[in-house]
C-alpha atoms as one frame of an Amber mdcrd trajectory, in Angstrom:
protein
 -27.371  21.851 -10.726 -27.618  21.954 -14.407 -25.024  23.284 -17.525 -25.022
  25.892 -19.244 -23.793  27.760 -22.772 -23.702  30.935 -24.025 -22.788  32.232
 -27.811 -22.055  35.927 -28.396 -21.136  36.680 -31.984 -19.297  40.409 -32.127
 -19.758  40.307 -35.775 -23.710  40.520 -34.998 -24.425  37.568 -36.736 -27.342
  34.912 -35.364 -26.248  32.480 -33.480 -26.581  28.718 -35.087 -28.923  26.964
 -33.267 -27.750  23.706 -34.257 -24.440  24.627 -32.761 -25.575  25.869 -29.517
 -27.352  22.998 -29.325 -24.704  20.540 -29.178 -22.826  22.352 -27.219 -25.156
  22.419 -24.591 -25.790  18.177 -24.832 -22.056  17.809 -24.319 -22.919  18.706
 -20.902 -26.183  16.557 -20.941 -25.121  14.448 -17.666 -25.335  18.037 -16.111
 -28.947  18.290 -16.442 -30.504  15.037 -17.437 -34.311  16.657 -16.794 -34.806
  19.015 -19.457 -33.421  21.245 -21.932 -33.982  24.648 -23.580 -32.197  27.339
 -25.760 -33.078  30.895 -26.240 -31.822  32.990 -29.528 -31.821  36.848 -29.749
 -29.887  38.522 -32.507 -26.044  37.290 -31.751 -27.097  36.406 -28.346 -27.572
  32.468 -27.799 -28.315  30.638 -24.403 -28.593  26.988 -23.611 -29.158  24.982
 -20.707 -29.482  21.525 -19.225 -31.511  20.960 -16.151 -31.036  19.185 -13.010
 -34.331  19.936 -11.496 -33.875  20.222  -7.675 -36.328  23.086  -6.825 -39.432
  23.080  -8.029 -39.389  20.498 -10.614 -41.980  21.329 -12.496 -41.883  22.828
 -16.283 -42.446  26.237 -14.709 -38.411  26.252 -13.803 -36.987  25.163 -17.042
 -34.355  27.334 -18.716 -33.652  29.828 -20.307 -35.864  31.700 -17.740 -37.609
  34.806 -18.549 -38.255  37.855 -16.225 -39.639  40.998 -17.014 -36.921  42.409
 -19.509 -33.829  39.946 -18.294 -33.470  35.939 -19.853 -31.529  34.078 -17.346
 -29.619  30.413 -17.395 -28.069  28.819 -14.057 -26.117  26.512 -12.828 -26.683
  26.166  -9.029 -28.475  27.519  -6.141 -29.900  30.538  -4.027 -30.138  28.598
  -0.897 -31.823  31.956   0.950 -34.457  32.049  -1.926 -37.544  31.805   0.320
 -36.632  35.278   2.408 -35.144  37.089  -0.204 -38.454  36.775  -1.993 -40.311
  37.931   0.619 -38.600  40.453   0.737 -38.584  41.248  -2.564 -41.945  41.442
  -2.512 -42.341  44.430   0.019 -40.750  45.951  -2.643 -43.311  45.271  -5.445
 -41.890  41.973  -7.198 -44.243  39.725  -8.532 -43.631  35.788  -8.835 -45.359
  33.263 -10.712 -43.024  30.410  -9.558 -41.545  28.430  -6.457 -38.140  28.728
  -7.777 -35.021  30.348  -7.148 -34.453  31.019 -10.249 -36.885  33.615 -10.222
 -36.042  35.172  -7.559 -32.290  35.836  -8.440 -33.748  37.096 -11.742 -35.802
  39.392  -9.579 -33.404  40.278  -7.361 -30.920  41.343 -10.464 -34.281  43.480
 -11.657 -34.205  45.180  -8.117 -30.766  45.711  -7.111 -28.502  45.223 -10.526
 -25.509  43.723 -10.415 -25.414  44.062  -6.830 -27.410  41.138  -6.424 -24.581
  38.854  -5.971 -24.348  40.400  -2.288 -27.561  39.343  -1.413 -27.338  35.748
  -2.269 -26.488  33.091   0.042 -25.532  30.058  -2.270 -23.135  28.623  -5.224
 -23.851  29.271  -8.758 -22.442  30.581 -12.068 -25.082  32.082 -14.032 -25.400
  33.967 -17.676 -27.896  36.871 -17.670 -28.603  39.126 -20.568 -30.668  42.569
 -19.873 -32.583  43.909 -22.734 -32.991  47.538 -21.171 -29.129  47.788 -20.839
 -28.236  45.614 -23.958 -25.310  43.983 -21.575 -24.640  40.232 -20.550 -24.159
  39.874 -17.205 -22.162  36.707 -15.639 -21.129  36.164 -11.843 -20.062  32.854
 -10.044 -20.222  32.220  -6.215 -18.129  33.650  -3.722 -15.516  30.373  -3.527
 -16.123  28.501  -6.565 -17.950  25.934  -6.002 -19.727  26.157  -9.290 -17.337
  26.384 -12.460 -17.419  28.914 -15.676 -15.181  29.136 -18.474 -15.209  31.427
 -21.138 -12.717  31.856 -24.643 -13.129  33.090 -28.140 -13.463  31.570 -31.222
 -13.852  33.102 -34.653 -14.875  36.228 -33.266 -17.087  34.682 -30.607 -17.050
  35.215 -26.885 -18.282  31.746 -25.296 -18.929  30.951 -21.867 -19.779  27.145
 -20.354 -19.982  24.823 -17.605 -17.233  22.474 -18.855 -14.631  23.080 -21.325
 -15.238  20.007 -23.485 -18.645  22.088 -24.395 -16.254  24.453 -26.718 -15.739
  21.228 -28.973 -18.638  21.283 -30.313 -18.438  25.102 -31.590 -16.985  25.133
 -34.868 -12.963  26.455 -35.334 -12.016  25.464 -31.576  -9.239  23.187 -31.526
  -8.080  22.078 -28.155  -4.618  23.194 -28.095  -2.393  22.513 -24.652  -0.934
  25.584 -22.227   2.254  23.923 -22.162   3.727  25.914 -18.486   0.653  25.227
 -17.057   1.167  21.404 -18.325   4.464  21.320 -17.013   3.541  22.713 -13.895
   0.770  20.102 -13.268   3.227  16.975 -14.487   5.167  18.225 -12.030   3.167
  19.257  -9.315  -0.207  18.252  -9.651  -1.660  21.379  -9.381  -4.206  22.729
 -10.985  -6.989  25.859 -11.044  -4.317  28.421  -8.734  -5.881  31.115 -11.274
  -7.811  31.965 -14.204  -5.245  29.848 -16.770  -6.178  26.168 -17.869  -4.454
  23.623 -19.030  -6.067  24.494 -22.581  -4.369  27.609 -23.967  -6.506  30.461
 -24.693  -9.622  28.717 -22.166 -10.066  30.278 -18.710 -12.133  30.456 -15.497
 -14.060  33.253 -14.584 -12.639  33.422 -10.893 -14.948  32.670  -8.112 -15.968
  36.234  -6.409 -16.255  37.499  -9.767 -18.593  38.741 -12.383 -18.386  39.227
 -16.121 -19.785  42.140 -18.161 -20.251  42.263 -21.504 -21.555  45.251 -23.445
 -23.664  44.586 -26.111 -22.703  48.547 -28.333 -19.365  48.079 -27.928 -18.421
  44.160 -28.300 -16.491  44.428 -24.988 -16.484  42.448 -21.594 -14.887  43.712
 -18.518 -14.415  41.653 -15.299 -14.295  42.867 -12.214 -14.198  41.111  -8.151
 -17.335  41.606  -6.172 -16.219  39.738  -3.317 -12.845  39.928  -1.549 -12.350
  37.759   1.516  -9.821  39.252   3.629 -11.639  42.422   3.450 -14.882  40.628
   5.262 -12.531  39.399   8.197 -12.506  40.767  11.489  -9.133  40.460  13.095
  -9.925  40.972  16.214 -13.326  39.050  17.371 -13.662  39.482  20.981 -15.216
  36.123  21.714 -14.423  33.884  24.981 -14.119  30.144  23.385 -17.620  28.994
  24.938 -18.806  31.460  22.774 -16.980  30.937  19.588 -17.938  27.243  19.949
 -22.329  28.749  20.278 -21.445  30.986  17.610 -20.079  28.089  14.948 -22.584
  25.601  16.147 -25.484  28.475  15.260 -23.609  28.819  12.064 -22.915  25.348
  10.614 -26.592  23.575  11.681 -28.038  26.672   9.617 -25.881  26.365   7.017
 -27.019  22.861   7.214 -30.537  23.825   7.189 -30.299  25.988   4.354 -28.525
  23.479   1.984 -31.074  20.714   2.736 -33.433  23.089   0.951 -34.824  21.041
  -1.841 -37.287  18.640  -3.926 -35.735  15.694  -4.226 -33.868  12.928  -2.234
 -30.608  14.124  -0.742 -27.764  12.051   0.836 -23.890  12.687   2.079 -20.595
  11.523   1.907 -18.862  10.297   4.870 -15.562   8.969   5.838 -15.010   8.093
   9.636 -13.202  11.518   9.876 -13.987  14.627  11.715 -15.439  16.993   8.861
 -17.964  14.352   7.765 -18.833  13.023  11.156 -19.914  16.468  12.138 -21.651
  16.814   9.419 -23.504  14.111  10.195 -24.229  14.539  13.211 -25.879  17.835
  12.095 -27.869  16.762   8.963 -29.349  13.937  11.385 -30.506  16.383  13.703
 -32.055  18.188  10.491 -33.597  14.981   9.817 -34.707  13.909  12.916 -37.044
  16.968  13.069 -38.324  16.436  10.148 -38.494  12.764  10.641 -42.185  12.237
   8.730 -40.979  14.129   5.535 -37.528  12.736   5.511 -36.505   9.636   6.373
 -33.540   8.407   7.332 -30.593  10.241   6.398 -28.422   8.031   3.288 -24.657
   8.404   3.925 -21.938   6.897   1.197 -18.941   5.634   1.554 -15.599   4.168
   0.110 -13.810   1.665   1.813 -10.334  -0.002   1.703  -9.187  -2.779   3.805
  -5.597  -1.629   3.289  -3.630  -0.954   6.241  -3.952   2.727   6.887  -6.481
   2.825   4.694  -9.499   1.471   6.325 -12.059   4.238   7.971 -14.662   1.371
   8.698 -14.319   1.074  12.383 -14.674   5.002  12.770 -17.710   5.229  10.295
 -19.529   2.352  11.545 -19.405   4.380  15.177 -20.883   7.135  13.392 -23.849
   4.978  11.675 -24.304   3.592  15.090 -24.627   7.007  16.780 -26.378   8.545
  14.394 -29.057   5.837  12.905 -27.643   6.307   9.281 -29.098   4.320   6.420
 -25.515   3.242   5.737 -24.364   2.497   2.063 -20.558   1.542   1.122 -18.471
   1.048  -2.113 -15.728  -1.442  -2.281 -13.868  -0.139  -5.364 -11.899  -2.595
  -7.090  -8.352  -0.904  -7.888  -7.137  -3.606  -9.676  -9.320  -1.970 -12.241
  -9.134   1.642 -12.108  -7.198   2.134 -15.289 -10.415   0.922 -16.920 -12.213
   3.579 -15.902  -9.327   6.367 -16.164 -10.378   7.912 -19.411 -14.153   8.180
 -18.328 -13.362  10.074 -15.065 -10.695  12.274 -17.445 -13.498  13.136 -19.756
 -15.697  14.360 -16.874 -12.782  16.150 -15.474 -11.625  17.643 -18.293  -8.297
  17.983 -17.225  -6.140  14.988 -16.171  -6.795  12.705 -13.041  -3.933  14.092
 -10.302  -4.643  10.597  -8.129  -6.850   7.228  -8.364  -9.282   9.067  -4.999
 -10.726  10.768  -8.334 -11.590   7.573  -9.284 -13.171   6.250  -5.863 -14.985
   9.430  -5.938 -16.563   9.210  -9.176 -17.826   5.584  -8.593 -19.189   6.512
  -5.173 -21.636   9.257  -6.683 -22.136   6.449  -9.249 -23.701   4.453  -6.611
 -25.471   7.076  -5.166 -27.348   7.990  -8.142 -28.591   4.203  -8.323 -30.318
   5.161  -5.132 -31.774   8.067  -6.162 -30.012  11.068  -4.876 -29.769  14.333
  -6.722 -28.404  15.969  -4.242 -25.392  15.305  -1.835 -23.985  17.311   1.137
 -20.103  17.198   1.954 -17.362  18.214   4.623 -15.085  20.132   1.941 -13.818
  23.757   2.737 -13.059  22.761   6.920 -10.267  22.174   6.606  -8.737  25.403
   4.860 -11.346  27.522   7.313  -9.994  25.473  10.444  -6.254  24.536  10.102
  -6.514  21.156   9.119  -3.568  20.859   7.232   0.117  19.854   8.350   1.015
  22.591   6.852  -0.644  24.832   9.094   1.458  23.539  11.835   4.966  25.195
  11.039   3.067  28.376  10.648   1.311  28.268  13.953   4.676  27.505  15.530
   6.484  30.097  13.850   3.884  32.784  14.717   4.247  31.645  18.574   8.052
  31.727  18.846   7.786  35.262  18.471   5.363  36.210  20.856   5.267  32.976
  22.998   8.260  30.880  22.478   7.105  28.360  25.594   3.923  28.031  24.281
   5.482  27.229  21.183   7.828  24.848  22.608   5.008  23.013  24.169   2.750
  22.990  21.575   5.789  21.616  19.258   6.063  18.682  21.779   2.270  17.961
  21.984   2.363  17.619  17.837   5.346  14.967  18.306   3.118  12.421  20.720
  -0.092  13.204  19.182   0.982  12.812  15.696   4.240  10.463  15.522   3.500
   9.085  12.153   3.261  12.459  11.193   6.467  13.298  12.185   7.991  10.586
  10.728   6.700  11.281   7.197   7.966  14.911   7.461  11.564  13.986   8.441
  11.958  11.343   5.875  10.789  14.104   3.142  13.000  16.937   4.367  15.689
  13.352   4.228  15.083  12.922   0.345  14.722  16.295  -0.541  17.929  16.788
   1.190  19.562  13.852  -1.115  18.069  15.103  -4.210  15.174  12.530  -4.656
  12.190  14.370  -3.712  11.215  18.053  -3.730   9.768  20.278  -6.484  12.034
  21.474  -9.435  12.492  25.177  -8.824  11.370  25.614 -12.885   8.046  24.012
 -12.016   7.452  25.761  -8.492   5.001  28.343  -9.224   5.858  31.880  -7.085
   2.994  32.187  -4.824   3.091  34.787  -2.136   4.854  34.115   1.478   2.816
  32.732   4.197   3.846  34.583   7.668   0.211  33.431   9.464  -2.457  30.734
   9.489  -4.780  33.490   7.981  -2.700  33.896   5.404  -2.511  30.128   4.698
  -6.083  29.683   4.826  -7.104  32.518   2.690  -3.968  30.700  -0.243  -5.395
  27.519   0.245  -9.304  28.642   0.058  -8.172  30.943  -3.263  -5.173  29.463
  -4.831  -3.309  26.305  -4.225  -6.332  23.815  -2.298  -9.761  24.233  -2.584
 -10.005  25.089  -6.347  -8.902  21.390  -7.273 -10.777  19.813  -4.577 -13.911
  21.953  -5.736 -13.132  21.673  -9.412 -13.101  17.701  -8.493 -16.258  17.593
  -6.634 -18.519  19.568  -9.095 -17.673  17.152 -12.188 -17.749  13.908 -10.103
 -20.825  14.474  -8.697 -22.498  16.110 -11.534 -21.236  13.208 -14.007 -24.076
  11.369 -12.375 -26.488  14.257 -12.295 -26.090  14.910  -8.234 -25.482  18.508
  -7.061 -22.863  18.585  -4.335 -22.965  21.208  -1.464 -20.783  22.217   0.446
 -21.877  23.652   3.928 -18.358  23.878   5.517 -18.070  26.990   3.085 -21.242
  29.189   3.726 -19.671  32.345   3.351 -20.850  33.598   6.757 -19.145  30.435
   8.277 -15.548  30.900   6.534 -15.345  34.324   7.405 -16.295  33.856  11.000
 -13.479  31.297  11.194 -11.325  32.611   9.547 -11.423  35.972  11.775 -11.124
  33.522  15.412  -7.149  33.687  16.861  -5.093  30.556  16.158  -5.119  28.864
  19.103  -9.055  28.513  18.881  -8.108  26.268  15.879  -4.770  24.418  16.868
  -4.133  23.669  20.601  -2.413  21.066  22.681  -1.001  20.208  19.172  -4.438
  19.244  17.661  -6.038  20.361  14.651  -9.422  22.049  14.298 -10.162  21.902
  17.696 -12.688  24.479  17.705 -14.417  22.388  15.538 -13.823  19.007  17.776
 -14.895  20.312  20.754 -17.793  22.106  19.801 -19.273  18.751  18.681 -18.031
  17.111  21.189 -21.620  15.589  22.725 -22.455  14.618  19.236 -19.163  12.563
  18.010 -18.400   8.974  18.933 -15.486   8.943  21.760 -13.564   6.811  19.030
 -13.825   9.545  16.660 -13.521  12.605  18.663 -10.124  10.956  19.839  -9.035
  10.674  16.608  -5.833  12.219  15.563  -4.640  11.319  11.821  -5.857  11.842
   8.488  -7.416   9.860   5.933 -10.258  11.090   4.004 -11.593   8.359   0.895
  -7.842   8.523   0.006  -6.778   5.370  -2.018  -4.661   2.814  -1.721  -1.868
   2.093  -5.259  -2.862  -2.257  -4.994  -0.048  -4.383  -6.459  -1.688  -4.966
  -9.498  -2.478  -1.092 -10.418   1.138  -0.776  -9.549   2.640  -2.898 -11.777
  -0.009  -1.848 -14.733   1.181   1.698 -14.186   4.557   0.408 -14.846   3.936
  -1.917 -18.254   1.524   1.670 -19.670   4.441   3.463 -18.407   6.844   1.245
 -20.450   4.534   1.558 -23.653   4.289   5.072 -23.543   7.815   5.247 -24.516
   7.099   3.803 -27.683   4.042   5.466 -28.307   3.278   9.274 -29.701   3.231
  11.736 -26.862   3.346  15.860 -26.057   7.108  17.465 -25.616   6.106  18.301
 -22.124   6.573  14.062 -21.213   9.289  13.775 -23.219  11.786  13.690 -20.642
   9.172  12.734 -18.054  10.485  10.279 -15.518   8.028   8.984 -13.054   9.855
   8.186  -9.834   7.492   7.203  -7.447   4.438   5.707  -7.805   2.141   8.305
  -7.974   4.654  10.638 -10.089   4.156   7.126 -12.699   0.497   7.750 -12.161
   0.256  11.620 -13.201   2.426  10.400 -16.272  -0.304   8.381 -17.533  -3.026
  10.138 -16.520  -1.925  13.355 -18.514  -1.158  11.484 -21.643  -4.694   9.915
 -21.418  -6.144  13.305 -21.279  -3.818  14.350 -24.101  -5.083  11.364 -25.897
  -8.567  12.111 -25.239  -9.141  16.592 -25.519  -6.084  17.325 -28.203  -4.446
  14.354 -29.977  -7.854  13.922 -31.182
């Protein structure tokens, strides 16, 4: 929920209200409900709510507790039992919210707090007693923070475009990290943006910033490999108990709020166990609830279209059912809306399906939405993870290996195909990265040590990155239950073959839902997931915009850009519409 700004001027001079102001409205679509600044000395906060707990005036922001003034963005989904206990220890409340509470529990424990929480957020927190700002965001990211200086100013925001409106920023490109995403797509592997001098307080991480001496220092709080236990000793019945316990109460704990919530759902495993859990939720708490809402994207396109496998999944699961039939003919229209919300450039036209799905879903009133990201980097879902296993095996278990090789080839043929034409061009010089633009990430000798890249580097920081400023451009709060911290590091600490066997991927998580999945999904071996199809028509549009841009005034870094494929024409265009819209301007 909400956005958030914060203004500290090391030259001790007041912060301009007028300024914080509109740099807090840039984010208005953040927190449609209210608004609220707070000015002390240099110190400014603003914030934007999206009132999901508690929605009376009693939680509006900046939030004041005892001798600490706090602004969020997100949730403390154990809120309810940390105040209890909070209040054996003497704490007093005077609201329902858990924005209190985490302002107690800072009062309590100090900047331990963090380890208490169970939740996402990014949150600004100034302490009169210790004259400090304190600033922290959630274990994995899911809720974003940047921070820069300007004129002797250390700011800190939801979404970059906020800094525009804080006089002598100029948005000025980080040209290798520019290259690297022309070339790559990627995006968020670390605390650089693509705006030089603009970066992201990592997730795990908290900012501190010292009021007498005009100095932050930033230091990790939470460290994932070091909560894994490499050894669980856990027959699979009971690994399959222990993640069902797990997931339906991270469920539980996620569909903690006011107001109407809904999910996303493709006919694909993640989602369809998520269903199959919030519906349980739901059904009891059938009086209070409802029905459970479920959106979805659909494309008619051969291997494309998930509507056979969803429909099962209404059917089993007595979903109030609502579907978008985006129209790609016309998704260059909306291209430099999405950008704007994205702040950084559009790496495929799913952003665009995305955006106009939680576009729909706001026109039925949800604020807040519940989504299968994070399973598949906590459960091998990727081909990638495949090699890996394999590799792992030969050494210990060549057979094993052998046969799991040859259940991958009849499970997943198409699969197979794909990977052998790829290693065909790369081999012929027409596909493959450029070795300039490949950025040197760390070896990857196990599945752990995929998952823990993919959860911290190269994955989940895009897809989370995307997710947050999708959902929130329509004021709806995505969560992600897949990546309740206890959940991650439980899977992530179960051997291999619990999550890859008989050559099929995240079989713990298949088979533990097994009763609860429709025969046509459980069966189900490929991948999809809202991706969309490039029509003829966006095809050849990409073509005649990639044709004018030749003409036209554009960065050094497309210069020499030559878009081979289709969706290498695609990235072309979409980063000279965000250089169009952030720094031409």
């Amino acid at each position: 929920m909400c956005g958030l700004i914060a203004i500290i001027d090391s030259s001790g001079k007041p912060v301009n209200p007028q300024e914080l102001s509109r740099a807090r409205d840039v984010a208005s679509h953040r927190g449609p409900d209210s608004d609220g600044i707070w000015l002390y000395n240099n110190i400014g906060l603003g914030h934007r709510r999206l009132a999901i707990v508690a929605p009376g005036d009693k939680g509006n922001q900046p939030f004041q507790y005892r001798h600490v003034t706090l602004i969020l963005n997100g949730e403390i989904y154990n809120y309810p039992e940390l105040r209890e206990e909070l209040k054996k220890q003497g704490c007093l409340f005077s609201t329902q919210t858990d924005t209190e509470v985490l302002a107690a529990a800072y009062c309590h424990w100090g900047t331990d707090c963090v380890a208490h929480f169970n939740g996402i957020w990014a949150f600004v927190l100034y302490d009169a007693e210790k004259r400090q700002v304190f600033c922290s965001r959630d274990r994995f990211g899911v809720k974003p923070l940047y921070y820069t200086e300007i004129n002797g100013k250390l700011c800190l925001a939801s979404e970059i475009k906020q800094f525009t409106a804080i006089a002598g920023w100029k948005p000025a490109m980080n040209e290798p990290r520019c290259q690297l995403w022309l070339h790559t797509g990627w995006q968020d592997l670390d605390r650089e943006t693509l705006f030089e001098g603009v970066f992201q307080l990592l997730p795990g991480h908290n900012l501190v910033f010292e009021t007498t001496s005009n100095s932050y220092t930033i230091q990790r709080y939470y460290n994932l490999r070091d909560e894994i236990d490499a050894n669980p000793r856990l027959s699979f019945e009971d690994a399959k108990a222990m993640f069902r316990h797990l997931f339906f109460d991270a469920v539980r704990l996620q569909l903690r709020c006011d107001v109407k919530a809904g999910m996303t759902l493709s006919g694909g495993l993640d989602s369809s166990v998520l269903a199959a859990a919030m519906a349980e939720h739901y059904h009891h708490t059938l009086s209070k609830k409802g029905r459970l809402e479920a959106f979805s994207a659909l494309f008619q396109e051969k291997g494309f279209n998930e509507e056979p496998y969803l429909n099962e999944v209404v059917r089993r699961h007595s979903l109030l059912s609502h579907t978008v039939r985006p129209d790609v003919d016309s998704f260059l229209d909306t291209l430099k809306t999405v950008t704007w919300h994205l702040d950084e450039p559009a790496p495929n036209p799913t952003e665009i399906t995305h955006f106009k799905v939680f576009e729909y879903a706001r026109t039925q009133g949800i604020k807040v939405n519940l989504c299968g990201q994070g399973a598949d980097e906590i459960l091998s879902g990727y081909d990638a993870f495949y090699p890996v296993y394999w590799r792992s095996l030969l050494r210990s278990q060549p057979l094993t290996a052998l046969l799991e090789m040859v259940s991958f080839a009849q499970k997943h043929p198409a699969t197979l195909q794909k990977q052998i034409r790829q290693k065909w061009q790369r081999s012929k010089g027409k596909a493959g990265l450029p070795t300039d633009f490949t950025p040197a990430l760390p070896p990857c000798h196990t599945m752990l040590d995929y998952s823990i890249q993919a959860i911290e580097s190269t994955v989940l920081p895009y897809i989370l990155h995307s997710e947050d400023r999708l959902s929130m451009a329509h004021g709806i709060e995505s969560r992600v239950p897949f990546l309740d911290h206890r959940l991650v590091e439980f899977c992530l600490s179960l051997p291999d073959g619990l999550k890859i066997r008989h050559g099929v991927r995240k079989y713990l998580l298949r088979e533990a839902f097994r009763d609860e999945l429709p025969e046509q999904v459980y069966r189900r071996y490929d991948k999809i997931g809202f991706e969309t199809p490039f029509s003829p028509a966006l095809k050849q549009q990409l073509e005649l915009v990639s044709q004018r841009m030749a003409g036209q005034e554009k960065p050094t870094v497309l210069e020499k850009w030559q878009g081979r494929t289709v969706l290498e024409q695609w990235r072309g265009v979409a980063f000279w519409g965000w250089w169009r819209v952030f720094v031409k301007v």
